[in-house]
PDB file of C-alpha atoms and ligand atoms in Angstrom:
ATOM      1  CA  UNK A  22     -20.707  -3.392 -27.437  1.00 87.00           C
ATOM      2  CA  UNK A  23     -17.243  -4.272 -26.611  1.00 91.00           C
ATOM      3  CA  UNK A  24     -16.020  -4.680 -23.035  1.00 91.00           C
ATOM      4  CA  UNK A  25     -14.231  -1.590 -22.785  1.00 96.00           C
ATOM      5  CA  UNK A  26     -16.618   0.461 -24.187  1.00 97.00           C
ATOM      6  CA  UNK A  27     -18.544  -0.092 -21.591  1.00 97.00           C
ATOM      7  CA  UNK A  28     -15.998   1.552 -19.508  1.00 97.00           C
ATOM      8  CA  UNK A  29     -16.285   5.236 -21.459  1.00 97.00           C
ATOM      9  CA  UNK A  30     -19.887   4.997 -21.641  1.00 97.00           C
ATOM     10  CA  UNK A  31     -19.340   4.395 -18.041  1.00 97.00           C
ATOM     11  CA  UNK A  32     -16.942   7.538 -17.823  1.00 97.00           C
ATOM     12  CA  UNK A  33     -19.198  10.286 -19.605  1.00 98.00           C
ATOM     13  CA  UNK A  34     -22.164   9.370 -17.367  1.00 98.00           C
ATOM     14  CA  UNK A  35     -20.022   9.873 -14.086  1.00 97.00           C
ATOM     15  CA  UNK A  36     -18.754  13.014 -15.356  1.00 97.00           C
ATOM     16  CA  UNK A  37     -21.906  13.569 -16.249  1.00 97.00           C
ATOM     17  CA  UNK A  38     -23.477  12.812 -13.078  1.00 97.00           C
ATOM     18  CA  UNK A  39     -21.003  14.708 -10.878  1.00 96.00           C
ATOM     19  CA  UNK A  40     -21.468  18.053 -12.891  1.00 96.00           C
ATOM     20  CA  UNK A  41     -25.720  17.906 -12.047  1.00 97.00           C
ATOM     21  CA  UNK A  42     -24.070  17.701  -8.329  1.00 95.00           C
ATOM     22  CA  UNK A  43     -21.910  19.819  -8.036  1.00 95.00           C
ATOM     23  CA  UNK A  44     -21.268  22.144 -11.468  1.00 95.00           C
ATOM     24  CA  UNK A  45     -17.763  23.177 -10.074  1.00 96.00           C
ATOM     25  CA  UNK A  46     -16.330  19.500  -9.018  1.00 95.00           C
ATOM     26  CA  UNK A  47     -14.244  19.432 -12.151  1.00 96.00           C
ATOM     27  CA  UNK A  48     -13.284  23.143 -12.009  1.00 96.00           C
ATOM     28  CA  UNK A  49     -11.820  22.939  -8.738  1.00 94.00           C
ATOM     29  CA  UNK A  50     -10.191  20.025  -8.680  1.00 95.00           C
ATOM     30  CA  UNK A  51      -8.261  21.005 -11.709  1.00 95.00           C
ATOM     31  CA  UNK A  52      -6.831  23.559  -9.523  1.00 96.00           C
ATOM     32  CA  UNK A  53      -4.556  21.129  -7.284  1.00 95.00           C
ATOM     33  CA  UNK A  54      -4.310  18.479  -5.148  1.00 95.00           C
ATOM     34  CA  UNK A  55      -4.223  18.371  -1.517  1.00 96.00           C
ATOM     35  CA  UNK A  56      -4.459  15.098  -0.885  1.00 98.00           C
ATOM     36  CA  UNK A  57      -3.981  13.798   3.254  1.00 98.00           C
ATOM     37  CA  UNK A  58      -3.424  10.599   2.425  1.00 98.00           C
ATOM     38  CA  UNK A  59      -1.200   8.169   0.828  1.00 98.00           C
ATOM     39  CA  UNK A  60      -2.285   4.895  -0.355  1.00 98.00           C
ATOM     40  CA  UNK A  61      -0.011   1.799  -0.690  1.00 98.00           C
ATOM     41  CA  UNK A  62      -2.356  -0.804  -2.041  1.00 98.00           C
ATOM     42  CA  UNK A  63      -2.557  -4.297  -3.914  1.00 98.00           C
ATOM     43  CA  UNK A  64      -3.140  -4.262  -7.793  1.00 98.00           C
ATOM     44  CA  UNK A  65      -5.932  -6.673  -6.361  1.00 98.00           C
ATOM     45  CA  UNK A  66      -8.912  -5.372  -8.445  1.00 98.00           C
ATOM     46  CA  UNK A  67     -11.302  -6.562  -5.537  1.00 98.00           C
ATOM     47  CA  UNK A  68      -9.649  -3.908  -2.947  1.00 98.00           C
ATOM     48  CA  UNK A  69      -9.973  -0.322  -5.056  1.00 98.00           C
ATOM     49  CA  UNK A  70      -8.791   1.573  -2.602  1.00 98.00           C
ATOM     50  CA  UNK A  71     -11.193   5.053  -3.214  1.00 98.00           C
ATOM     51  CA  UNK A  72     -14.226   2.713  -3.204  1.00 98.00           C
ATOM     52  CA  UNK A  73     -14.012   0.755   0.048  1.00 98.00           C
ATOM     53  CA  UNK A  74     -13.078   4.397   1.993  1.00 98.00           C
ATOM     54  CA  UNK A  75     -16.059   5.654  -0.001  1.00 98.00           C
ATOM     55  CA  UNK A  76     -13.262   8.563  -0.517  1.00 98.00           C
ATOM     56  CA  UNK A  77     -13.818  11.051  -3.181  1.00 96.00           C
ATOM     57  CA  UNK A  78     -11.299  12.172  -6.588  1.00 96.00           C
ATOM     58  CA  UNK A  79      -8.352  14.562  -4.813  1.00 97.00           C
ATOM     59  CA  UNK A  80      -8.348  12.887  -1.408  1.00 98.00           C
ATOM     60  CA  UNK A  81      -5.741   9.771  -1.491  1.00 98.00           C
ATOM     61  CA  UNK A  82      -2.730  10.009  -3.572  1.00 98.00           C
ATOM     62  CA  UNK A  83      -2.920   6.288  -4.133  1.00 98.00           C
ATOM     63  CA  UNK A  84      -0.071   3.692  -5.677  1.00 98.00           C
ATOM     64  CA  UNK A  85      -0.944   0.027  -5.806  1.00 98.00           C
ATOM     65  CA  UNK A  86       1.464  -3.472  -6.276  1.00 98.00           C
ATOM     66  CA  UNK A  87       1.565  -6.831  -6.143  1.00 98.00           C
ATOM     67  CA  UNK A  88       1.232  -7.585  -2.433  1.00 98.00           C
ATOM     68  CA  UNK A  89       1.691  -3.837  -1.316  1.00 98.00           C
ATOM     69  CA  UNK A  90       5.358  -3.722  -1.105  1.00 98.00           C
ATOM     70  CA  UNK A  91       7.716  -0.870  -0.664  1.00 98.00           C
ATOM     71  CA  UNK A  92      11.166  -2.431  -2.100  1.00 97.00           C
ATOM     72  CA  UNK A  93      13.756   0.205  -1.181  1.00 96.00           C
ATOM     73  CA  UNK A  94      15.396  -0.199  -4.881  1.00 97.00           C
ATOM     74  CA  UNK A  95      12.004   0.139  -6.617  1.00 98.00           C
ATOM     75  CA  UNK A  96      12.134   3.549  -8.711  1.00 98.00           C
ATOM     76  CA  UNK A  97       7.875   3.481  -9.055  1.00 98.00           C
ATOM     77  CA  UNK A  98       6.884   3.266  -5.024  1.00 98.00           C
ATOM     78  CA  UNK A  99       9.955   5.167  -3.317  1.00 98.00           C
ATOM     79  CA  UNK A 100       9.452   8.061  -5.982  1.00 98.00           C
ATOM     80  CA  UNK A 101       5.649   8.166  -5.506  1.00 98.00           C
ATOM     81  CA  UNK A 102       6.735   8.255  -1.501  1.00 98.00           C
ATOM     82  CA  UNK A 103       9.234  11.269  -2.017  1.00 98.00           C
ATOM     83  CA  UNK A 104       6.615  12.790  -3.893  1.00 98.00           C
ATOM     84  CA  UNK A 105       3.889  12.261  -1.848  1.00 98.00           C
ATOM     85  CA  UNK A 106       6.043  13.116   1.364  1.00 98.00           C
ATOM     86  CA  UNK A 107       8.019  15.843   0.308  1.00 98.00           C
ATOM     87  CA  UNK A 108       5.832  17.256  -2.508  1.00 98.00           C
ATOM     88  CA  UNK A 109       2.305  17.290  -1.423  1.00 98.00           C
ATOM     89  CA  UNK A 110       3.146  16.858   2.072  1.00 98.00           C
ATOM     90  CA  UNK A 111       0.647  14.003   2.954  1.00 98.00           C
ATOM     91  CA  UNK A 112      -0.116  13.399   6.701  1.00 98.00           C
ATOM     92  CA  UNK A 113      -1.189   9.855   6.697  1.00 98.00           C
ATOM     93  CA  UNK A 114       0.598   6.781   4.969  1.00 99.00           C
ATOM     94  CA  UNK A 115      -2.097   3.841   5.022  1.00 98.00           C
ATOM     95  CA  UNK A 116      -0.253   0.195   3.633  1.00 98.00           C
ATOM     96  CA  UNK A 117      -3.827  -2.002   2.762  1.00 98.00           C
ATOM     97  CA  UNK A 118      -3.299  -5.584   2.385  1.00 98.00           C
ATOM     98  CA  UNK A 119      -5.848  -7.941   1.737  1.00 98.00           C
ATOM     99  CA  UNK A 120      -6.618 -11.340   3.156  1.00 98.00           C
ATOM    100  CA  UNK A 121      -6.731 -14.190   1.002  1.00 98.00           C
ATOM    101  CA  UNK A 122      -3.949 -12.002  -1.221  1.00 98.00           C
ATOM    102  CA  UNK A 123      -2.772 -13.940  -4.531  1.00 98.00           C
ATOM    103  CA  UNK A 124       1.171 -12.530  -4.708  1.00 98.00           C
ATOM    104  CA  UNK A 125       0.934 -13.705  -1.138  1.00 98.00           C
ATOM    105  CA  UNK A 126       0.034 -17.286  -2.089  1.00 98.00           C
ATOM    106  CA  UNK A 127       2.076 -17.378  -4.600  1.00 97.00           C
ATOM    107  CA  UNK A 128       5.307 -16.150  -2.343  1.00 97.00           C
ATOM    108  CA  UNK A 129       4.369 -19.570   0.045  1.00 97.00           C
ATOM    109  CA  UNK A 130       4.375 -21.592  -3.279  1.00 97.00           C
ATOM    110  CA  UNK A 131       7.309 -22.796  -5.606  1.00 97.00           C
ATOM    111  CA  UNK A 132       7.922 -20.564  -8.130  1.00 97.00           C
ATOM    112  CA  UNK A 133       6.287 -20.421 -11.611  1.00 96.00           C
ATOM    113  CA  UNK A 134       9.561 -20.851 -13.868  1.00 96.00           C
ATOM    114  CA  UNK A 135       7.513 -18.926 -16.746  1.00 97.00           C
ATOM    115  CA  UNK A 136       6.934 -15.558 -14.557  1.00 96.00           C
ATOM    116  CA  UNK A 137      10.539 -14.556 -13.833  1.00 96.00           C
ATOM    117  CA  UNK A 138       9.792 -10.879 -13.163  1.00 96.00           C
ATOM    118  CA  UNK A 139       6.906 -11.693 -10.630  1.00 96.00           C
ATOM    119  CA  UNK A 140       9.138 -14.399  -9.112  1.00 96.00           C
ATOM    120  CA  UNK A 141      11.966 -11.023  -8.307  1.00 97.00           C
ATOM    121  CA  UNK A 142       8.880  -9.399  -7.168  1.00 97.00           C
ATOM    122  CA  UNK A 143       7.059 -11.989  -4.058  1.00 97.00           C
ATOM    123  CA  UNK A 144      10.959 -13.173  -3.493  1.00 97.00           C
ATOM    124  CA  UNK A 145      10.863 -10.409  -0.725  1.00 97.00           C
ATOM    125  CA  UNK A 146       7.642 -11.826   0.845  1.00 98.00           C
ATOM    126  CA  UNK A 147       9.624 -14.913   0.705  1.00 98.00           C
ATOM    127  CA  UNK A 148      12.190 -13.355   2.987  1.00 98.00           C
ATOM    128  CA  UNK A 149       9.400 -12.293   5.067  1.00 98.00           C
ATOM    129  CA  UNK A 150       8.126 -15.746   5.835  1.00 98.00           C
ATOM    130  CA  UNK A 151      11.341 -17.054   6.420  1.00 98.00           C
ATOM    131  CA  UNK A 152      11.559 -14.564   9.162  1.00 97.00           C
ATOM    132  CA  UNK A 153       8.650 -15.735  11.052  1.00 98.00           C
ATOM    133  CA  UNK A 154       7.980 -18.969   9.492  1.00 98.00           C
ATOM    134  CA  UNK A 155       8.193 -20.709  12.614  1.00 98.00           C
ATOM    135  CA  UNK A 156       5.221 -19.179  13.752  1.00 98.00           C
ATOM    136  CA  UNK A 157       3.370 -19.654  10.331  1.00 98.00           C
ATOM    137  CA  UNK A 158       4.054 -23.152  10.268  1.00 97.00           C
ATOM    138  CA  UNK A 159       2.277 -23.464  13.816  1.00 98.00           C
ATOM    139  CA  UNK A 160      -0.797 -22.184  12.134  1.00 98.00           C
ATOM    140  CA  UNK A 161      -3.053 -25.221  11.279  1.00 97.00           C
ATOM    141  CA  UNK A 162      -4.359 -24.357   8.010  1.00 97.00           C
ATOM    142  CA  UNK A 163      -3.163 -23.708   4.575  1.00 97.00           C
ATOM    143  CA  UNK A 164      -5.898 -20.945   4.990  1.00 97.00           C
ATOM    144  CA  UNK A 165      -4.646 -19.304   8.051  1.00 98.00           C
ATOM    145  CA  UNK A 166      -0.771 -19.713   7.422  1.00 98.00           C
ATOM    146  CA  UNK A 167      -1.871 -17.153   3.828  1.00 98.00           C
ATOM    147  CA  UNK A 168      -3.515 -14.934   6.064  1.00 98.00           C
ATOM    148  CA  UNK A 169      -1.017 -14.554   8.988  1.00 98.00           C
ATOM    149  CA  UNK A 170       1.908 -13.665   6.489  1.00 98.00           C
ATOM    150  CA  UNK A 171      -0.560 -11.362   4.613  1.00 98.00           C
ATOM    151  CA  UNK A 172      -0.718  -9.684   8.185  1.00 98.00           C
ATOM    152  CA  UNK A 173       2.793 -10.175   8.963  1.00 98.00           C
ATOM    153  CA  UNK A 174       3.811  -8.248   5.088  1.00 98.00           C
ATOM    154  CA  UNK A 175       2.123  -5.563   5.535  1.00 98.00           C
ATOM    155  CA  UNK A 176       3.700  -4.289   9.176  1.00 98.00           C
ATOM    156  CA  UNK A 177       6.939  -5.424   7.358  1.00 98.00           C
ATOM    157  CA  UNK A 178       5.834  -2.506   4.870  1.00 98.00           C
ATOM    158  CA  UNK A 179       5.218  -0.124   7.297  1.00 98.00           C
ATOM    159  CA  UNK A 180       8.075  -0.984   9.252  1.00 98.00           C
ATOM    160  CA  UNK A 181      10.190  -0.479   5.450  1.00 98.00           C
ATOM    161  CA  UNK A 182       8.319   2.772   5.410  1.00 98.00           C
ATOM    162  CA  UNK A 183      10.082   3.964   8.601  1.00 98.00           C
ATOM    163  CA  UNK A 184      13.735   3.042   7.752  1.00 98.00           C
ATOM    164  CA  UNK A 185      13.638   5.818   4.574  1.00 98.00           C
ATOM    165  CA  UNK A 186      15.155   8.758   4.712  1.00 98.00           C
ATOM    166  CA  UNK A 187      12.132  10.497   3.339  1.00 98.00           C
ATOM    167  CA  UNK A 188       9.963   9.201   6.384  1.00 98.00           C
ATOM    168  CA  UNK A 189      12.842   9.704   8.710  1.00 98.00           C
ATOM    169  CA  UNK A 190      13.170  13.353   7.746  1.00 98.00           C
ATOM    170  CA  UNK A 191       9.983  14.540   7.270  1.00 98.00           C
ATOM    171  CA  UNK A 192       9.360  13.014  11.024  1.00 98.00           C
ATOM    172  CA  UNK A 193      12.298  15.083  12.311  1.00 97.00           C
ATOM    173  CA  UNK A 194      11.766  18.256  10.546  1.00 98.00           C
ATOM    174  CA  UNK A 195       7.518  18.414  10.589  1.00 98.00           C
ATOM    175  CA  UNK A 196       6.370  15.500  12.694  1.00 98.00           C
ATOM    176  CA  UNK A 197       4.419  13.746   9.883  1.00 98.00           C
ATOM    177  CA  UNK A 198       3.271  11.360   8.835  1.00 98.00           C
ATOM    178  CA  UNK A 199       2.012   8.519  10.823  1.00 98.00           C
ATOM    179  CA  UNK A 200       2.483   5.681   8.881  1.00 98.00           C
ATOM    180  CA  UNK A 201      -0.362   2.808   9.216  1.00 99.00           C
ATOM    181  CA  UNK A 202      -1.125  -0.899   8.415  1.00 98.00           C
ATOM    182  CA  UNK A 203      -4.475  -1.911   7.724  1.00 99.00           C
ATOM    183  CA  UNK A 204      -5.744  -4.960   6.200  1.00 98.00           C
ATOM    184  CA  UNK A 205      -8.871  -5.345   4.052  1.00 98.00           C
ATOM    185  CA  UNK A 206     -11.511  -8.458   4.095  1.00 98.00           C
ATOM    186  CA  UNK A 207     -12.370  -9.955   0.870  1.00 98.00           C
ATOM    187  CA  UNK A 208     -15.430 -11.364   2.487  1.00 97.00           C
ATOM    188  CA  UNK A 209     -17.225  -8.240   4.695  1.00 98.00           C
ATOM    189  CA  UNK A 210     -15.622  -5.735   2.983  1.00 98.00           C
ATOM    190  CA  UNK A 211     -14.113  -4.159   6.497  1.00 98.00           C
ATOM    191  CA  UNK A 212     -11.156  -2.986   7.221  1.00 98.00           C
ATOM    192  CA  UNK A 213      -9.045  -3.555  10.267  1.00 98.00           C
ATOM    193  CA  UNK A 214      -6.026  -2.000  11.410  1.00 98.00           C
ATOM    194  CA  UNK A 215      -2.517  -3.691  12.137  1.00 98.00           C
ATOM    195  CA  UNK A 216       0.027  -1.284  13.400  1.00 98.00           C
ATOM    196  CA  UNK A 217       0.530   2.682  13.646  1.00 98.00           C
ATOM    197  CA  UNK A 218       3.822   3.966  13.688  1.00 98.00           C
ATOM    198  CA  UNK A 219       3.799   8.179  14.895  1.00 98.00           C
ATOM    199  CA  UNK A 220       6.234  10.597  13.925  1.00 98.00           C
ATOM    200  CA  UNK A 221       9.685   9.667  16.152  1.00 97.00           C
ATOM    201  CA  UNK A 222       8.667   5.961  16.787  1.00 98.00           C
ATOM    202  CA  UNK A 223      11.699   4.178  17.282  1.00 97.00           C
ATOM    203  CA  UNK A 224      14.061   3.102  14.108  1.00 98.00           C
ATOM    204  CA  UNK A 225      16.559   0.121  14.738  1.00 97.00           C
ATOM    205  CA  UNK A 226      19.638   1.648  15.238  1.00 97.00           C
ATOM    206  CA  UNK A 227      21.005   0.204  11.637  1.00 97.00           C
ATOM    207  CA  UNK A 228      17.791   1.837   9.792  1.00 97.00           C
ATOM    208  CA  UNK A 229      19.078   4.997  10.862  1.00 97.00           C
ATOM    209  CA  UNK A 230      21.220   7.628   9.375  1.00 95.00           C
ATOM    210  CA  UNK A 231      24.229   9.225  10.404  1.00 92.00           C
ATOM    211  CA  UNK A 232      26.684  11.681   9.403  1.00 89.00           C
ATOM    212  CA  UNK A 233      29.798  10.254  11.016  1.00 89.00           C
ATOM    213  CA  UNK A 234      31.918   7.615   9.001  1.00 85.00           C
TER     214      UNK A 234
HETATM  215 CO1   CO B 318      -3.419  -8.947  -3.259  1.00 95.56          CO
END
Protein backbone atom coordinates (compact mmCIF):
# COMPACT_ATOMS: atom_id res chain seq x y z
CA UNK A 1 0.00 0.00 0.00
CA UNK A 2 1.14 3.40 -0.78
CA UNK A 3 1.35 6.15 1.83
CA UNK A 4 -1.55 7.98 0.82
CA UNK A 5 -3.70 5.31 0.46
CA UNK A 6 -3.57 4.83 3.70
CA UNK A 7 -5.13 8.13 4.13
CA UNK A 8 -8.64 7.12 2.09
CA UNK A 9 -8.74 3.86 3.65
CA UNK A 10 -8.41 6.02 6.62
CA UNK A 11 -11.31 8.38 5.30
CA UNK A 12 -14.10 5.67 4.45
CA UNK A 13 -13.68 4.09 7.90
CA UNK A 14 -14.26 7.55 9.71
CA UNK A 15 -17.13 8.21 7.62
CA UNK A 16 -17.92 5.04 8.24
CA UNK A 17 -17.60 5.13 11.84
CA UNK A 18 -19.43 8.44 12.38
CA UNK A 19 -22.61 7.22 10.41
CA UNK A 20 -22.97 3.88 13.16
CA UNK A 21 -22.93 7.09 15.67
CA UNK A 22 -24.84 9.22 14.65
CA UNK A 23 -26.77 8.26 11.06
CA UNK A 24 -27.57 12.05 10.51
CA UNK A 25 -23.88 13.65 11.23
CA UNK A 26 -23.33 13.99 7.52
CA UNK A 27 -26.92 15.07 6.73
CA UNK A 28 -26.86 17.90 8.94
CA UNK A 29 -23.82 19.22 8.59
CA UNK A 30 -24.33 19.53 4.92
CA UNK A 31 -26.91 21.94 5.84
CA UNK A 32 -24.48 24.89 7.04
CA UNK A 33 -22.01 26.00 9.13
CA UNK A 34 -22.22 27.80 12.28
CA UNK A 35 -19.05 27.74 13.35
CA UNK A 36 -18.08 30.07 16.92
CA UNK A 37 -14.78 30.02 16.33
CA UNK A 38 -12.01 31.10 14.20
CA UNK A 39 -8.77 29.43 14.07
CA UNK A 40 -5.45 31.13 13.11
CA UNK A 41 -2.98 28.31 13.34
CA UNK A 42 0.63 27.08 12.23
CA UNK A 43 0.87 24.73 9.10
CA UNK A 44 2.86 22.85 11.96
CA UNK A 45 1.46 19.30 11.37
CA UNK A 46 2.14 18.52 15.18
CA UNK A 47 -0.55 21.33 16.34
CA UNK A 48 -3.95 20.21 14.20
CA UNK A 49 -5.93 22.50 15.56
CA UNK A 50 -9.56 20.26 15.71
CA UNK A 51 -7.54 17.49 17.43
CA UNK A 52 -5.87 19.13 20.42
CA UNK A 53 -9.56 21.04 21.23
CA UNK A 54 -10.92 17.53 20.72
CA UNK A 55 -13.48 19.88 18.60
CA UNK A 56 -15.77 18.24 16.22
CA UNK A 57 -16.33 18.89 11.92
CA UNK A 58 -18.56 22.43 11.80
CA UNK A 59 -17.20 23.97 14.99
CA UNK A 60 -13.85 26.08 14.09
CA UNK A 61 -13.60 27.75 10.83
CA UNK A 62 -9.88 27.15 10.89
CA UNK A 63 -6.89 28.80 8.53
CA UNK A 64 -3.33 27.80 9.28
CA UNK A 65 0.42 29.53 8.19
CA UNK A 66 3.74 29.53 8.67
CA UNK A 67 4.13 30.97 12.17
CA UNK A 68 0.36 32.07 12.47
CA UNK A 69 0.59 35.40 10.93
CA UNK A 70 -2.04 37.81 9.85
CA UNK A 71 -0.02 40.09 7.18
CA UNK A 72 -2.46 42.92 6.45
CA UNK A 73 -1.57 42.59 2.49
CA UNK A 74 -2.09 38.80 2.52
CA UNK A 75 -5.27 38.07 0.20
CA UNK A 76 -5.59 34.16 1.89
CA UNK A 77 -5.83 35.20 5.91
CA UNK A 78 -7.56 38.80 5.73
CA UNK A 79 -10.25 37.22 3.27
CA UNK A 80 -10.77 34.11 5.45
CA UNK A 81 -11.11 36.97 8.44
CA UNK A 82 -13.80 39.06 6.45
CA UNK A 83 -15.40 35.94 5.84
CA UNK A 84 -15.33 34.49 8.97
CA UNK A 85 -16.24 37.95 10.67
CA UNK A 86 -18.66 39.31 8.48
CA UNK A 87 -20.03 36.11 6.86
CA UNK A 88 -20.51 33.53 9.45
CA UNK A 89 -20.30 35.91 12.17
CA UNK A 90 -17.80 34.00 14.47
CA UNK A 91 -17.61 35.08 18.18
CA UNK A 92 -14.20 33.98 19.12
CA UNK A 93 -10.83 34.58 17.15
CA UNK A 94 -8.18 32.11 18.83
CA UNK A 95 -4.26 32.90 17.20
CA UNK A 96 -2.36 29.24 18.38
CA UNK A 97 1.27 29.37 18.25
CA UNK A 98 3.41 26.71 19.17
CA UNK A 99 6.58 26.55 21.20
CA UNK A 100 9.58 25.30 19.72
CA UNK A 101 7.89 26.79 16.20
CA UNK A 102 10.22 26.16 13.00
CA UNK A 103 9.23 29.61 10.82
CA UNK A 104 10.05 31.04 14.21
CA UNK A 105 13.60 29.63 14.24
CA UNK A 106 14.11 30.23 11.10
CA UNK A 107 13.02 34.20 11.42
CA UNK A 108 16.10 34.35 14.37
CA UNK A 109 18.40 32.68 11.71
CA UNK A 110 20.09 34.10 8.45
CA UNK A 111 18.16 33.54 5.68
CA UNK A 112 18.16 30.46 3.38
CA UNK A 113 19.12 32.24 -0.07
CA UNK A 114 17.26 29.17 -1.88
CA UNK A 115 13.67 29.85 -0.11
CA UNK A 116 12.97 33.41 -1.29
CA UNK A 117 9.19 33.24 -0.81
CA UNK A 118 9.49 31.87 2.86
CA UNK A 119 12.26 34.43 3.48
CA UNK A 120 9.12 37.45 2.45
CA UNK A 121 7.11 35.35 4.68
CA UNK A 122 9.22 35.11 8.58
CA UNK A 123 10.73 38.75 7.40
CA UNK A 124 7.73 40.11 9.52
CA UNK A 125 8.68 37.96 12.58
CA UNK A 126 11.95 39.50 11.91
CA UNK A 127 10.46 42.91 12.52
CA UNK A 128 8.95 41.49 15.51
CA UNK A 129 12.17 40.58 17.21
CA UNK A 130 13.74 43.62 16.38
CA UNK A 131 11.05 45.23 18.37
CA UNK A 132 11.75 43.52 21.53
CA UNK A 133 15.03 42.04 20.88
CA UNK A 134 16.50 43.63 23.73
CA UNK A 135 14.59 41.63 25.92
CA UNK A 136 15.18 38.36 23.85
CA UNK A 137 18.72 38.77 23.91
CA UNK A 138 18.54 38.88 27.89
CA UNK A 139 17.11 35.44 27.69
CA UNK A 140 19.97 32.91 28.38
CA UNK A 141 19.28 30.25 26.02
CA UNK A 142 19.05 29.70 22.37
CA UNK A 143 16.01 27.62 23.67
CA UNK A 144 14.24 30.25 25.56
CA UNK A 145 15.08 33.33 23.25
CA UNK A 146 12.75 30.78 20.30
CA UNK A 147 10.19 30.50 22.74
CA UNK A 148 9.81 34.10 24.09
CA UNK A 149 9.44 35.52 20.43
CA UNK A 150 7.07 32.57 19.65
CA UNK A 151 5.08 34.20 22.64
CA UNK A 152 5.85 37.63 21.74
CA UNK A 153 4.38 36.78 17.63
CA UNK A 154 1.51 35.63 18.48
CA UNK A 155 0.08 38.80 20.77
CA UNK A 156 1.69 40.73 17.81
CA UNK A 157 -1.09 38.71 15.78
CA UNK A 158 -3.73 39.43 17.90
CA UNK A 159 -2.76 42.83 18.38
CA UNK A 160 -2.72 42.91 14.00
CA UNK A 161 -6.12 41.39 14.44
CA UNK A 162 -7.41 44.51 16.26
CA UNK A 163 -6.06 47.28 13.92
CA UNK A 164 -8.54 45.81 10.84
CA UNK A 165 -11.32 47.34 9.89
CA UNK A 166 -13.22 44.11 9.88
CA UNK A 167 -12.42 43.60 13.72
CA UNK A 168 -12.84 47.25 14.35
CA UNK A 169 -16.33 47.25 12.90
CA UNK A 170 -17.79 44.28 13.82
CA UNK A 171 -16.67 45.45 17.59
CA UNK A 172 -18.54 48.73 17.08
CA UNK A 173 -21.58 47.57 15.39
CA UNK A 174 -22.16 43.87 17.39
CA UNK A 175 -19.58 43.73 20.13
CA UNK A 176 -17.78 40.59 18.80
CA UNK A 177 -15.44 38.98 18.72
CA UNK A 178 -12.92 38.69 21.40
CA UNK A 179 -9.89 38.05 19.84
CA UNK A 180 -7.36 35.58 21.82
CA UNK A 181 -3.69 34.36 21.93
CA UNK A 182 -2.96 31.04 23.02
CA UNK A 183 0.07 29.06 22.66
CA UNK A 184 0.33 25.27 22.29
CA UNK A 185 3.15 22.83 23.94
CA UNK A 186 4.84 20.47 21.71
CA UNK A 187 5.78 18.49 24.73
CA UNK A 188 2.32 18.10 27.11
CA UNK A 189 0.14 18.81 24.55
CA UNK A 190 -1.58 21.88 26.73
CA UNK A 191 -2.51 24.88 25.83
CA UNK A 192 -2.01 28.15 27.59
CA UNK A 193 -3.35 31.42 26.98
CA UNK A 194 -1.39 34.77 26.19
CA UNK A 195 -3.63 37.72 25.81
CA UNK A 196 -7.54 38.46 25.29
CA UNK A 197 -8.48 41.43 23.63
CA UNK A 198 -12.77 42.18 24.18
CA UNK A 199 -14.84 43.97 21.89
CA UNK A 200 -13.77 48.01 22.34
CA UNK A 201 -10.25 47.25 23.84
CA UNK A 202 -8.23 50.07 23.08
CA UNK A 203 -6.65 50.59 19.33
CA UNK A 204 -3.50 52.95 19.09
CA UNK A 205 -4.75 55.96 17.90
CA UNK A 206 -2.87 55.38 14.29
CA UNK A 207 -4.64 51.76 13.97
CA UNK A 208 -7.74 53.54 13.91
CA UNK A 209 -10.00 54.84 11.28
CA UNK A 210 -11.38 58.04 10.57
CA UNK A 211 -13.48 59.84 8.25
CA UNK A 212 -11.90 63.27 8.38
CA UNK A 213 -8.89 64.06 5.96
CO1 LIG B 1 5.09 26.42 13.79
Amino acid sequence: MKPFEKLLIENKAWAAEKIIQEPNFFNELAKEQTPDFLWIGCADSRVPAEIIVNAEPGEIFVHRNIANQVIATDFNSQSVLQYAVDVLKVKHIIVCGHYDCGGIKAALARQRSDLTLVNKWLIHIKDIYRLHQDEIEHLETQFERINRLVELNIIEQVHRLSHTAIVQNAWKHEQRPVLHGWVYGLNDGVISQLITLPPGSHVNSIYQFTDEH
